[in-house]
Coordinates of C-alpha atoms and ligand atoms in Angstrom, one line a residue:
M160 CA -5.1 -21.1 55.8
S161 CA -3.4 -18.9 58.1
M162 CA -0.8 -16.5 56.0
I163 CA 1.7 -16.1 58.4
A164 CA 1.9 -19.7 59.5
A165 CA 2.7 -20.6 55.8
F166 CA 5.0 -17.8 56.0
Y167 CA 7.3 -19.9 58.5
S168 CA 6.7 -23.2 56.7
N169 CA 10.2 -24.4 55.2
K170 CA 11.8 -21.4 56.9
S171 CA 15.0 -21.4 59.2
V172 CA 14.4 -19.6 62.6
L173 CA 17.2 -18.7 65.2
I174 CA 15.9 -18.1 68.5
T175 CA 17.9 -16.7 71.5
G176 CA 16.7 -17.4 74.9
A177 CA 15.0 -20.7 73.6
T178 CA 15.1 -22.6 77.3
G179 CA 13.6 -18.9 79.1
F180 CA 9.8 -18.8 79.8
L181 CA 9.2 -16.6 76.7
G182 CA 11.2 -18.4 74.2
K183 CA 9.6 -21.4 75.1
V184 CA 6.6 -20.6 73.8
L185 CA 7.9 -18.8 71.2
M186 CA 9.3 -22.4 69.9
E187 CA 5.9 -23.5 70.7
K188 CA 3.7 -22.1 68.9
L189 CA 5.8 -22.1 66.3
F190 CA 6.1 -25.8 65.9
R191 CA 1.8 -26.5 66.7
T192 CA 1.1 -23.8 64.1
S193 CA 4.0 -24.1 61.0
P194 CA 5.1 -27.7 61.4
H195 CA 6.7 -27.6 58.0
L196 CA 8.7 -25.1 59.4
K197 CA 12.2 -26.7 57.9
V198 CA 14.4 -25.7 61.0
I199 CA 14.5 -24.0 64.7
Y200 CA 18.6 -22.9 65.5
I201 CA 18.6 -22.7 69.3
L202 CA 22.2 -21.0 70.7
V203 CA 21.7 -22.9 74.6
R204 CA 24.8 -23.2 77.2
P205 CA 25.2 -25.9 79.3
K206 CA 23.6 -25.1 82.8
S207 CA 23.5 -27.3 85.7
G208 CA 25.1 -29.7 85.2
Q209 CA 23.0 -31.2 81.9
T210 CA 24.0 -30.7 78.7
L211 CA 23.2 -29.0 75.7
Q212 CA 21.0 -32.1 75.0
E213 CA 19.9 -33.0 78.1
R214 CA 18.3 -29.8 78.1
V215 CA 16.4 -30.1 74.8
F216 CA 15.2 -33.1 76.0
Q217 CA 13.9 -31.7 78.9
I218 CA 12.1 -29.5 77.4
L219 CA 10.5 -31.2 74.7
N220 CA 9.0 -33.7 77.3
S221 CA 7.6 -31.2 79.5
K222 CA 3.8 -30.6 79.0
L223 CA 4.2 -27.3 77.0
F224 CA 5.4 -29.8 74.2
E225 CA 2.5 -32.8 74.3
K226 CA 0.4 -31.1 71.8
V227 CA 3.8 -29.8 69.4
K228 CA 4.2 -34.0 69.3
E229 CA 0.5 -34.5 68.5
V230 CA 1.1 -32.3 64.9
C231 CA 4.8 -32.6 64.0
P232 CA 6.0 -36.0 65.3
N233 CA 9.5 -35.2 64.3
V234 CA 9.9 -32.1 66.2
H235 CA 13.0 -33.1 68.0
E236 CA 14.4 -33.5 64.4
K237 CA 13.3 -29.8 64.0
I238 CA 15.1 -28.3 66.6
R239 CA 19.0 -28.1 66.0
P240 CA 20.7 -26.6 69.2
I241 CA 23.9 -25.1 68.9
S242 CA 26.4 -24.5 72.0
A243 CA 26.8 -21.2 72.2
D244 CA 27.1 -18.2 75.5
L245 CA 26.2 -14.9 74.9
N246 CA 28.8 -13.8 76.8
Q247 CA 32.1 -15.1 75.2
R248 CA 33.3 -13.4 71.9
D249 CA 31.6 -14.8 68.6
F250 CA 29.0 -16.2 71.7
A251 CA 31.9 -19.4 72.0
I252 CA 30.0 -21.1 69.0
S253 CA 31.6 -23.7 67.2
K254 CA 33.3 -22.5 63.1
E255 CA 30.5 -24.7 61.7
D256 CA 28.0 -24.1 63.5
M257 CA 28.3 -20.4 62.4
Q258 CA 28.4 -21.6 58.8
E259 CA 25.7 -23.1 59.5
L260 CA 24.3 -20.3 60.8
L261 CA 25.0 -17.7 58.8
S262 CA 24.5 -19.2 55.5
C263 CA 21.0 -20.2 56.3
T264 CA 19.4 -18.3 58.8
N265 CA 16.0 -16.4 58.0
I266 CA 14.5 -15.3 61.3
I267 CA 15.8 -14.5 64.2
F268 CA 14.2 -14.2 67.0
H269 CA 16.8 -12.2 69.8
C270 CA 15.0 -13.4 73.4
A271 CA 17.9 -14.2 75.7
A272 CA 18.4 -11.3 78.7
T273 CA 19.9 -11.2 82.3
V274 CA 16.2 -10.5 83.6
R275 CA 17.5 -9.7 87.0
F276 CA 16.9 -6.4 88.6
D277 CA 19.9 -6.8 90.8
A278 CA 22.3 -8.1 88.4
H279 CA 25.7 -6.1 88.3
L280 CA 26.1 -3.7 85.3
R281 CA 29.0 -5.1 84.4
E282 CA 26.8 -8.0 83.6
A283 CA 23.7 -6.8 82.0
V284 CA 25.5 -4.9 79.6
Q285 CA 27.3 -8.3 78.4
L286 CA 23.7 -9.6 78.1
N287 CA 21.6 -6.8 77.3
V288 CA 23.8 -4.8 75.7
I289 CA 26.5 -6.3 73.9
A290 CA 24.9 -9.9 73.1
T291 CA 22.6 -7.9 71.4
Q292 CA 25.1 -5.8 69.6
Q293 CA 27.3 -9.0 68.1
L294 CA 23.9 -10.9 67.4
L295 CA 23.5 -7.8 64.9
L296 CA 26.6 -7.8 63.2
M297 CA 26.3 -11.9 62.7
A298 CA 22.7 -11.0 61.5
S299 CA 24.4 -8.3 59.3
Q300 CA 26.3 -12.2 57.8
M301 CA 23.3 -13.9 56.9
P302 CA 22.2 -13.3 52.9
K303 CA 19.0 -14.8 53.8
L304 CA 17.9 -13.5 56.3
E305 CA 14.5 -11.2 56.3
A306 CA 13.7 -10.1 59.9
F307 CA 15.3 -9.6 62.9
I308 CA 12.9 -9.3 66.0
H309 CA 14.4 -7.7 69.5
I310 CA 12.3 -8.7 72.8
S311 CA 12.7 -5.6 74.7
T312 CA 10.6 -4.3 77.2
A313 CA 7.6 -1.9 77.9
F314 CA 10.0 -1.2 81.7
S315 CA 12.7 -0.2 78.8
N316 CA 11.6 3.5 79.6
C317 CA 10.2 3.2 82.9
N318 CA 11.0 7.0 84.1
L319 CA 8.8 8.3 82.1
S320 CA 5.0 7.8 82.4
H321 CA 3.7 8.0 79.1
I322 CA 5.6 5.6 76.3
D323 CA 5.3 5.9 73.1
E324 CA 6.3 3.4 70.1
V325 CA 9.3 5.2 69.7
I326 CA 13.4 4.8 71.5
Y327 CA 14.3 7.6 73.6
P328 CA 17.7 8.1 73.7
C329 CA 19.9 7.4 77.3
P330 CA 21.9 10.5 78.2
V331 CA 25.2 8.3 77.7
E332 CA 25.7 6.4 74.2
P333 CA 25.3 2.7 74.5
R334 CA 28.9 2.3 72.1
K335 CA 30.9 4.5 75.2
I336 CA 29.3 2.4 78.3
I337 CA 30.7 -0.5 76.4
D338 CA 34.3 0.7 75.8
S339 CA 33.8 1.6 79.3
M340 CA 33.2 -1.8 80.5
E341 CA 36.8 -2.9 79.2
W342 CA 38.3 -0.6 81.3
L343 CA 36.8 0.0 84.7
D344 CA 37.3 -2.0 87.7
D345 CA 33.7 -3.6 89.7
S346 CA 34.3 -1.0 92.5
I347 CA 34.1 2.0 89.9
I348 CA 31.0 0.7 88.2
D349 CA 29.7 0.2 91.3
E350 CA 29.7 3.8 92.7
I351 CA 28.3 5.1 88.7
T352 CA 25.4 3.1 88.9
P353 CA 23.1 5.1 90.4
K354 CA 23.8 8.0 88.1
L355 CA 24.2 6.5 84.8
I356 CA 20.5 4.0 86.0
G357 CA 19.7 8.3 86.7
D358 CA 15.7 7.6 87.6
R359 CA 15.2 4.2 86.4
P360 CA 15.4 1.4 89.3
N361 CA 17.3 -1.0 88.1
T362 CA 20.5 -2.3 86.2
Y363 CA 17.8 -4.3 83.7
T364 CA 15.5 -1.4 82.2
Y365 CA 18.5 0.7 81.8
T366 CA 20.1 -1.4 79.8
K367 CA 16.8 -3.0 77.9
A368 CA 17.1 0.4 76.6
L369 CA 20.7 0.5 75.8
G370 CA 19.9 -2.5 74.1
E371 CA 17.3 -0.9 72.2
M372 CA 19.5 2.1 70.8
V373 CA 22.2 -0.8 69.9
V374 CA 19.5 -1.8 67.7
Q375 CA 18.6 1.0 66.2
Q376 CA 21.9 2.6 65.5
E377 CA 23.5 -0.8 64.5
S378 CA 21.4 -2.5 62.4
G379 CA 22.1 -0.8 58.9
N380 CA 19.8 -2.7 56.2
L381 CA 18.2 -5.4 58.1
N382 CA 14.6 -5.5 58.6
V383 CA 14.5 -5.0 62.3
A384 CA 11.5 -5.0 64.8
I385 CA 12.0 -4.6 68.6
V386 CA 8.2 -5.9 70.6
R387 CA 8.4 -4.3 74.7
P388 CA 5.9 -6.8 76.6
S389 CA 5.2 -4.9 80.1
I390 CA 4.7 -7.6 82.8
V391 CA 4.9 -10.8 80.8
G392 CA 2.3 -13.8 82.6
A393 CA 1.1 -17.8 82.6
T394 CA -0.9 -18.6 79.1
W395 CA -4.1 -17.4 78.3
Q396 CA -5.5 -19.7 76.0
E397 CA -2.5 -21.8 74.4
P398 CA -1.4 -24.4 74.6
F399 CA -3.7 -24.7 77.6
P400 CA -4.5 -22.0 79.9
G401 CA -2.4 -21.0 83.0
W402 CA 1.0 -22.5 81.9
V403 CA 4.2 -20.9 83.7
D404 CA 7.1 -22.1 84.9
N405 CA 9.2 -20.0 87.0
L406 CA 8.8 -17.5 89.7
N407 CA 9.2 -14.2 88.2
G408 CA 7.4 -11.3 88.2
P409 CA 3.8 -11.9 89.6
S410 CA 4.4 -15.8 90.1
G411 CA 6.5 -16.0 92.8
L412 CA 4.3 -13.5 94.8
I413 CA 1.4 -15.7 94.1
I414 CA 2.7 -18.4 95.9
A415 CA 4.3 -16.8 99.0
A416 CA 0.9 -15.3 99.5
G417 CA -1.2 -18.6 98.7
K418 CA 1.7 -20.2 101.2
G419 CA 0.6 -17.5 103.5
F420 CA 4.3 -16.3 103.9
L421 CA 3.5 -12.8 102.4
R422 CA 0.6 -10.6 104.6
S423 CA 1.2 -7.8 103.2
I424 CA 3.0 -6.0 100.6
K425 CA 3.4 -1.9 99.5
A426 CA 1.4 -1.3 96.4
T427 CA -0.8 1.5 95.1
P428 CA -4.3 -0.8 94.9
M429 CA -5.7 1.6 91.8
A430 CA -3.0 1.0 89.9
V431 CA -2.3 0.2 86.7
A432 CA -1.5 -4.0 86.8
D433 CA -0.3 -3.8 83.2
L434 CA 0.0 -7.8 83.3
I435 CA 0.3 -10.0 79.5
P436 CA -0.5 -13.2 79.1
V437 CA 2.7 -14.9 77.6
D438 CA 1.3 -16.4 74.5
T439 CA -0.2 -12.9 73.5
V440 CA 3.1 -11.6 73.7
V441 CA 4.6 -14.4 71.6
N442 CA 1.8 -14.4 68.8
L443 CA 2.7 -10.4 68.4
T444 CA 6.5 -11.7 68.4
I445 CA 5.0 -14.2 65.3
A446 CA 3.1 -12.0 63.6
V447 CA 5.6 -8.7 63.9
G448 CA 8.2 -11.1 62.5
W449 CA 5.5 -12.1 59.4
Y450 CA 4.8 -8.1 58.6
T451 CA 8.9 -6.8 59.1
A452 CA 10.0 -10.1 56.6
V453 CA 6.6 -9.3 53.9
H454 CA 6.2 -5.6 54.1
R455 CA 9.5 -4.7 54.9
P456 CA 8.8 -1.4 56.9
K457 CA 11.0 1.8 55.8
S458 CA 12.0 2.2 59.8
T459 CA 12.4 0.0 62.7
L460 CA 8.6 -0.3 64.5
I461 CA 8.0 -0.9 68.1
Y462 CA 5.3 -2.7 68.9
H463 CA 3.8 -2.8 73.0
S464 CA 2.2 -5.8 74.2
T465 CA 0.7 -4.1 77.3
S466 CA -2.8 -4.6 78.7
G467 CA -3.7 -1.3 80.4
N468 CA -5.2 1.2 77.2
L469 CA -6.7 -1.4 76.0
N470 CA -8.2 -3.6 79.0
P471 CA -7.0 -2.4 82.7
C472 CA -6.9 -4.0 85.4
N473 CA -6.2 -3.0 89.0
W474 CA -3.7 -4.0 91.5
Y475 CA -7.0 -4.1 94.1
K476 CA -8.7 -6.3 91.5
M477 CA -5.6 -9.2 90.8
G478 CA -5.1 -9.1 94.4
L479 CA -9.0 -10.1 95.6
Q480 CA -8.4 -12.2 92.7
V481 CA -5.5 -14.4 93.9
L482 CA -6.8 -15.2 97.5
A483 CA -10.4 -15.8 96.4
T484 CA -9.2 -18.4 94.1
I485 CA -6.6 -19.5 96.7
E486 CA -9.8 -19.9 99.1
K487 CA -11.1 -22.4 96.4
I488 CA -8.1 -24.0 95.5
P489 CA -5.8 -23.6 98.5
F490 CA -1.4 -25.1 97.8
E491 CA -0.4 -27.3 100.2
S492 CA 1.5 -27.2 103.2
A493 CA 0.9 -23.5 103.9
F494 CA 3.4 -21.7 106.3
R495 CA 0.4 -19.4 107.9
R496 CA -3.4 -18.7 106.6
P497 CA -3.7 -16.8 103.2
N498 CA -4.8 -13.9 104.3
A499 CA -2.1 -11.1 102.5
D500 CA -3.3 -7.6 102.2
F501 CA -2.0 -3.3 101.1
T502 CA 0.1 -0.9 102.6
T503 CA 0.0 2.4 101.1
N504 CA 2.7 3.8 103.2
N505 CA 6.1 3.1 104.1
F506 CA 5.3 2.8 108.4
T507 CA 2.5 0.5 107.9
T508 CA 4.8 -1.7 105.6
Q509 CA 7.4 -1.7 108.2
Y510 CA 5.1 -2.5 110.8
W511 CA 3.3 -5.5 108.8
N512 CA 7.0 -6.6 107.8
A513 CA 8.0 -6.9 111.5
V514 CA 4.7 -8.5 112.7
S515 CA 3.4 -10.1 110.6
H516 CA 6.1 -11.4 108.3
R517 CA 9.4 -11.8 111.2
A518 CA 7.9 -12.1 114.4
P519 CA 6.0 -15.2 112.6
A520 CA 9.5 -16.7 111.4
I521 CA 11.4 -15.9 114.1
I522 CA 8.5 -17.9 117.0
Y523 CA 8.7 -20.6 114.0
D524 CA 12.5 -20.8 114.0
F525 CA 12.2 -21.1 117.6
Y526 CA 9.8 -23.9 117.4
L527 CA 12.6 -25.2 115.4
R528 CA 15.3 -25.2 117.5
L529 CA 13.1 -26.8 120.5
T530 CA 12.6 -29.6 118.1
G531 CA 16.0 -30.0 116.8
R532 CA 15.9 -28.9 114.0
K533 CA 17.8 -26.1 111.9
P534 CA 16.1 -22.8 111.3
R535 CA 15.4 -21.2 108.5
M536 CA 12.0 -19.3 108.5
L537 CA 14.0 -16.0 109.1
K538 CA 16.0 -16.1 106.2
L539 CA 13.9 -17.2 103.9
M540 CA 11.6 -14.4 105.0
N541 CA 13.9 -12.0 104.6
R542 CA 14.6 -12.5 100.6
L543 CA 11.5 -12.7 100.4
L544 CA 11.2 -9.6 102.0
R545 CA 14.0 -8.1 99.5
T546 CA 12.2 -9.6 96.6
I547 CA 9.2 -7.7 97.2
S548 CA 11.1 -4.4 97.5
M549 CA 12.3 -5.1 94.0
L550 CA 9.0 -5.3 92.8
E551 CA 7.8 -2.8 95.4
Y552 CA 8.5 -0.1 92.3
F553 CA 6.3 -1.5 89.5
I554 CA 3.3 -2.0 91.9
N555 CA 3.3 1.3 93.1
H556 CA 3.5 3.8 89.9
S557 CA 1.1 3.3 86.6
W558 CA 2.2 4.2 82.8
E559 CA 0.9 4.9 79.6
W560 CA 1.8 3.3 76.7
S561 CA 0.5 3.3 73.4
T562 CA -0.5 0.6 70.9
N563 CA -1.3 2.3 67.8
N564 CA 1.4 0.3 65.8
T565 CA 0.2 -3.3 67.8
E566 CA -3.6 -2.7 66.4
M567 CA -2.5 -1.3 62.9
L568 CA -1.0 -5.1 62.8
L569 CA -3.7 -6.3 64.1
S570 CA -6.3 -4.5 61.2
E571 CA -3.3 -6.0 58.7
L572 CA -4.1 -10.0 59.9
S573 CA -6.8 -11.9 57.9
P574 CA -9.6 -13.0 59.9
E575 CA -8.6 -16.3 60.5
D576 CA -4.8 -14.7 61.0
Q577 CA -6.3 -12.7 63.8
R578 CA -7.7 -16.0 65.1
V579 CA -5.0 -18.0 65.3
F580 CA -2.4 -15.7 66.4
N581 CA -4.9 -14.1 68.5
F582 CA -2.8 -11.3 70.9
D583 CA -6.1 -8.4 71.2
V584 CA -5.9 -8.3 74.7
R585 CA -9.5 -6.3 74.8
Q586 CA -10.9 -10.4 74.7
L587 CA -9.3 -11.1 77.9
N588 CA -11.6 -11.7 81.0
W589 CA -9.4 -10.7 83.8
L590 CA -11.1 -12.6 86.5
E591 CA -10.7 -15.7 84.5
Y592 CA -7.4 -15.4 83.5
I593 CA -6.5 -15.5 86.5
E594 CA -7.9 -17.8 88.0
N595 CA -6.5 -20.2 86.0
Y596 CA -3.3 -18.5 86.3
V597 CA -3.0 -19.4 89.8
L598 CA -4.5 -22.6 89.3
G599 CA -1.5 -22.8 86.9
V600 CA 1.4 -22.1 89.8
K601 CA -0.6 -24.6 92.0
K602 CA 0.0 -27.5 89.0
Y603 CA 2.9 -26.8 86.9
L604 CA 5.3 -24.9 89.2
L605 CA 4.4 -26.1 92.7
K606 CA 3.9 -29.6 90.8
E607 CA 0.2 -30.1 93.2
D608 CA -2.2 -32.3 92.7
L609 CA -5.4 -32.0 92.7
A610 CA -6.7 -34.6 94.3
G611 CA -4.8 -33.1 97.8
I612 CA -7.3 -29.9 98.1
P613 CA -9.3 -31.1 100.9
K614 CA -6.5 -32.4 102.4
A615 CA -5.0 -29.0 102.1
K616 CA -8.3 -27.5 103.4
Q617 CA -7.8 -29.8 106.7
H618 CA -4.3 -28.3 107.0
L619 CA -5.6 -24.4 106.6
K620 CA -8.2 -25.4 109.3
R621 CA -5.6 -26.8 111.8
L622 CA -3.4 -23.6 111.1
R623 CA -6.5 -21.4 112.3
N624 CA -6.8 -23.1 115.1
I625 CA -4.0 -22.8 115.9
H626 CA -3.9 -19.0 115.3
Y627 CA -7.1 -19.0 117.7
L628 CA -5.1 -20.0 120.1
F629 CA -1.8 -18.6 120.1
N630 CA -3.8 -15.2 120.1
T631 CA -5.9 -16.1 123.3
A632 CA -3.0 -17.2 124.9
L633 CA -1.0 -13.9 124.4
F634 CA -3.5 -11.9 125.0
L635 CA -4.4 -13.7 128.4
I636 CA -0.2 -13.5 129.0
V637 CA 0.0 -9.8 127.8
W638 CA -3.1 -9.2 130.4
R639 CA -1.9 -11.4 132.9
L640 CA 1.7 -9.2 133.0
L641 CA -0.3 -5.5 133.2
I642 CA -2.8 -6.8 135.7
A643 CA 1.0 -7.1 138.0
R644 CA 2.3 -4.5 137.2
S645 CA -0.2 -1.1 136.3
Q646 CA -3.2 0.0 138.8
M647 CA -5.1 1.7 135.8
A648 CA -5.0 -2.7 134.0
R649 CA -6.4 -4.2 137.4
N650 CA -9.0 -0.9 137.4
I651 CA -10.5 -1.9 134.1
W652 CA -10.3 -5.8 135.0
F653 CA -11.9 -5.0 138.2
F654 CA -15.0 -2.9 136.3
I655 CA -15.3 -5.6 133.2
V656 CA -15.6 -8.4 135.6
S657 CA -18.3 -6.6 137.4
F658 CA -20.4 -5.1 134.6
C659 CA -20.1 -8.6 133.6
Y660 CA -21.1 -10.5 136.7
K661 CA -24.1 -7.7 136.9
F662 CA -24.9 -8.1 133.1
I663 CA -25.4 -12.2 133.6
S664 CA -27.3 -11.6 137.5
Y665 CA -30.1 -9.2 135.5
F666 CA -30.0 -12.1 132.7
R667 CA -31.0 -14.7 135.1
A668 CA -33.5 -12.5 137.6
S669 CA -35.5 -11.7 134.6
S670 CA -35.7 -15.6 133.0
T671 CA -36.8 -16.3 136.6
L672 CA -39.0 -13.4 136.5
K673 CA -40.8 -14.9 132.9
V674 CA -41.1 -19.0 134.3
Ligands
LIG100 C1 -8.0 -6.5 99.7 C2 -7.3 -6.4 98.7 C3 -6.5 -7.6 99.3 C4 -4.7 -7.8 98.2 C5 -4.3 -8.9 98.1 C6 -3.1 -8.9 98.4 C7 -2.3 -9.3 97.3 C8 -1.3 -10.8 97.5 C9 -1.5 -11.4 96.3 C10 -0.1 -11.3 95.4 C11 -0.5 -11.1 94.3 C12 -0.9 -10.3 93.5 C13 -0.1 -9.3 93.1 C14 1.4 -9.3 92.5 C15 2.4 -8.3 92.4 C16 3.3 -8.5 91.0 C17 4.3 -7.8 91.2 C18 4.8 -7.9 89.6 C19 6.2 -6.7 89.6 C20 6.8 -7.2 88.7 C21 7.3 -6.0 87.9 C22 7.9 -6.6 86.3 C23 8.5 -5.2 85.5 C24 9.4 -6.0 84.9 C25 9.1 -6.7 83.4 C26 10.4 -7.2 82.6 O1 10.2 -6.5 81.9 S1 11.5 -8.6 83.5 C27 11.0 -9.9 83.6 C28 10.8 -10.1 85.2 N1 11.6 -10.1 86.3 C29 11.8 -10.6 87.6 O2 10.9 -10.5 88.1 C30 13.0 -10.9 88.1 C31 13.1 -10.9 89.8 N2 13.6 -11.4 90.7 C32 14.7 -11.2 90.6 O3 15.5 -9.7 90.1 C33 15.4 -12.0 91.4 O4 15.1 -13.3 91.7 C34 15.2 -11.3 92.5 C35 14.4 -10.8 93.0 C36 16.6 -9.3 92.7 C37 16.5 -12.1 94.1 O5 17.5 -12.9 93.8 P1 18.8 -13.0 94.9 O6 17.9 -13.1 96.6 O7 19.8 -13.8 94.4 O8 17.5 -15.0 94.5 P2 17.4 -15.8 93.6 O9 18.0 -17.2 93.2 O10 16.9 -15.2 92.6 O11 15.9 -15.9 94.7 C38 15.8 -16.0 95.9 C39 14.3 -17.0 96.4 O12 13.6 -15.7 96.2 C40 12.4 -16.4 95.7 N3 12.2 -15.6 93.7 C41 12.4 -15.1 93.0 N4 11.8 -14.3 92.4 C42 10.2 -14.0 93.2 C43 9.4 -13.5 93.2 N5 9.0 -13.0 91.9 N6 8.4 -13.8 94.6 C44 8.8 -14.2 95.3 N7 9.7 -15.1 95.8 C45 10.6 -15.1 94.2 C46 13.2 -18.0 94.8 O13 12.5 -19.0 94.7 C47 14.3 -18.2 96.1 O14 13.8 -19.6 97.0 P3 14.5 -20.5 97.2 O15 14.7 -21.0 95.5 O16 15.5 -19.9 97.8 O17 13.2 -20.9 98.4
LIG101 N1 9.5 -12.1 82.1 C1 8.6 -11.3 81.9 O1 8.2 -10.6 82.7 C2 9.6 -9.9 80.6 C3 10.5 -10.7 79.9 N2 10.7 -9.7 79.0 C4 11.5 -9.8 77.9 O2 11.7 -10.6 77.3 C5 12.8 -11.3 77.0 C6 12.8 -13.1 77.8 O3 12.7 -12.9 78.8 P1 11.9 -14.6 79.7 O4 11.7 -15.2 79.1 O5 10.9 -14.1 80.7 O6 13.2 -14.4 80.5 P2 14.2 -16.3 81.2 O7 14.8 -15.4 82.0 O8 13.3 -16.8 81.4 O9 15.3 -16.3 80.0 C7 16.3 -15.6 79.6 C8 16.6 -16.5 78.7 O10 18.2 -15.8 78.0 C9 19.3 -16.8 78.3 N3 20.4 -16.4 78.7 C10 20.8 -16.0 79.7 N4 22.1 -15.8 79.6 C11 22.6 -16.1 78.2 C12 23.6 -16.5 78.2 N5 25.0 -16.1 78.9 N6 24.0 -17.1 77.3 C13 23.1 -17.9 76.1 N7 21.8 -17.4 76.8 C14 21.7 -17.3 77.7 C15 18.7 -17.9 79.2 O11 19.1 -19.4 79.4 P3 19.3 -20.4 80.3 O12 18.3 -21.0 80.4 O13 20.8 -21.0 80.0 O14 19.4 -19.1 81.3 C16 17.3 -18.2 79.0 O15 17.2 -18.8 78.0 C17 13.9 -10.7 77.3 O16 14.6 -10.1 76.8 C18 13.1 -10.0 78.6 O17 14.1 -8.5 79.3 C19 10.0 -8.2 78.9 C20 9.2 -7.8 79.3 C21 8.9 -8.8 80.9

């Protein structure tokens, strides 16, 4: 029997960010391994015209939850959605709900965050710092609370190249930043943002670092731990391989490459691609919840959920495997044949952006206009290039994360728990994982049927023919223009034609001799 699974039986768990990528997988695994869990409270806001109940219904009816329903048929009774907006004071939770949360919660997993790299500093501070502070305050009023697990990111200190499992202080105290957000207007915040974030690439990583400091400073007597995942990718094993449902991290780029939009990207091929499957992060997080509650470490422990130091993979190997898989199982209705490559300097990046990204988009838009349709490709391409520019920092640097606490925790688990809550990345086979990832992107993100593969291959053949035809026509037009305007081009043309003529005459003569 798994000790960890038994620990969660009869517990009341509170999850923030349960409608997000990581939160959903966390909830799924908790229900599947501990079906006797008492209740999971999830803080949810109404969104995109959907009520809380509709959002929960959609999650429970998704493919991700299929296995849970087999082991825990009454799962819908065990999820208790609480209407909450983490941007509001007291999260805008009703008095009755707040009372229930305060008196019943045993474990908190705080996953909610804004993960947008371009979030305004005010917005990022509100969610990644102030909401964490408020949640800690709530936690301090929970008599039954056994552990508070905060999800941060391995990139909160990406301004360093070697990162230990410790909290590094930021030059300006979080309290000062929080106070200043109350009275500074947006234009001044815009001006000071670059100075505050310093050598970090965006407000996201900066506010996640501030969030960690808040956890350290304001957790009082609570049993607190922090989990720091690197780039979270599709599931490795559970509930099934390759599950993913959002475009963050590599997923969006896999689509862009597979559909033929992305042809080149500035990357350091040998830099470590520190991807970590979402189920690995979730298994570690659940184990951390158990360890923190049962062993009550004296200080706040940080756990790195990274792959680089134990089982490294680089962007070159990853990119190659993505392309190899796409060739085997192509995506439908590609814009161009998938054929992406890495560039390593600004000049070639700009060149290929113009030639391989913007020019085809402009030509396609011209074709749309001619056929009476609304042009859209250049706009889409510009958005893709903007997204890539924001991700570039992470594919052009390498980091080293120490994983002593994570390894210590693994050694503390029973063999059964090591199996049920496996977070040992040394067992990960990258090529197999990436293949399943690409397949998962096709099935669960693009919702494409595998039966459509022959048609997709046919479409790629057509694109290849169009490509050859286009290149030949382009060559002939350029050549014709050159010949018309330049004596040197005419001379070269004359030389080539006479050379070919002599060559053919020689062959004809030698074949006549043989006869
Ligand atoms: C021979 C060699 C072979 C070579 C082969 C070559 C290779 C080829 C193979 C390629 C694969 C292998 C290598 C992969 C490299 C992976 C790099 C990963 C780095 C990740 C680092 C993460 C580290 C930190 C981890 C953390 O700790 S945090 C979690 C991570 N957080 C994020 O990843 C948020 C990012 N995103 C945003 O920050 C916002 O998205 C924002 C960007 C501001 C836009 O913002 P905005 O313009 O407002 O627009 P959106 O509404 O968001 O989107 C607007 C439109 O772009 C779409 N779109 C959103 N996203 C993405 C995305 N990714 N990729 C693509 N499209 C996207 C969306 O569908 C919408 O399209 P539409 O629906 O309009 O058609
Ligand atoms: N994905 C990654 O690559 C990595 C993620 N992380 C960390 O993991 C955690 C989870 O990330 P991930 O699941 O990928 O992110 P998602 O963007 O998928 O999920 C974010 C969650 O936060 C919720 N949320 C955001 N704003 C509010 C609000 N105002 N009130 C209530 N809920 C809100 C969202 O709710 P809603 O559905 O309503 O928007 C959603 O459930 C984050 O803390 C992130 O920093 C760390 C490293 C890498």
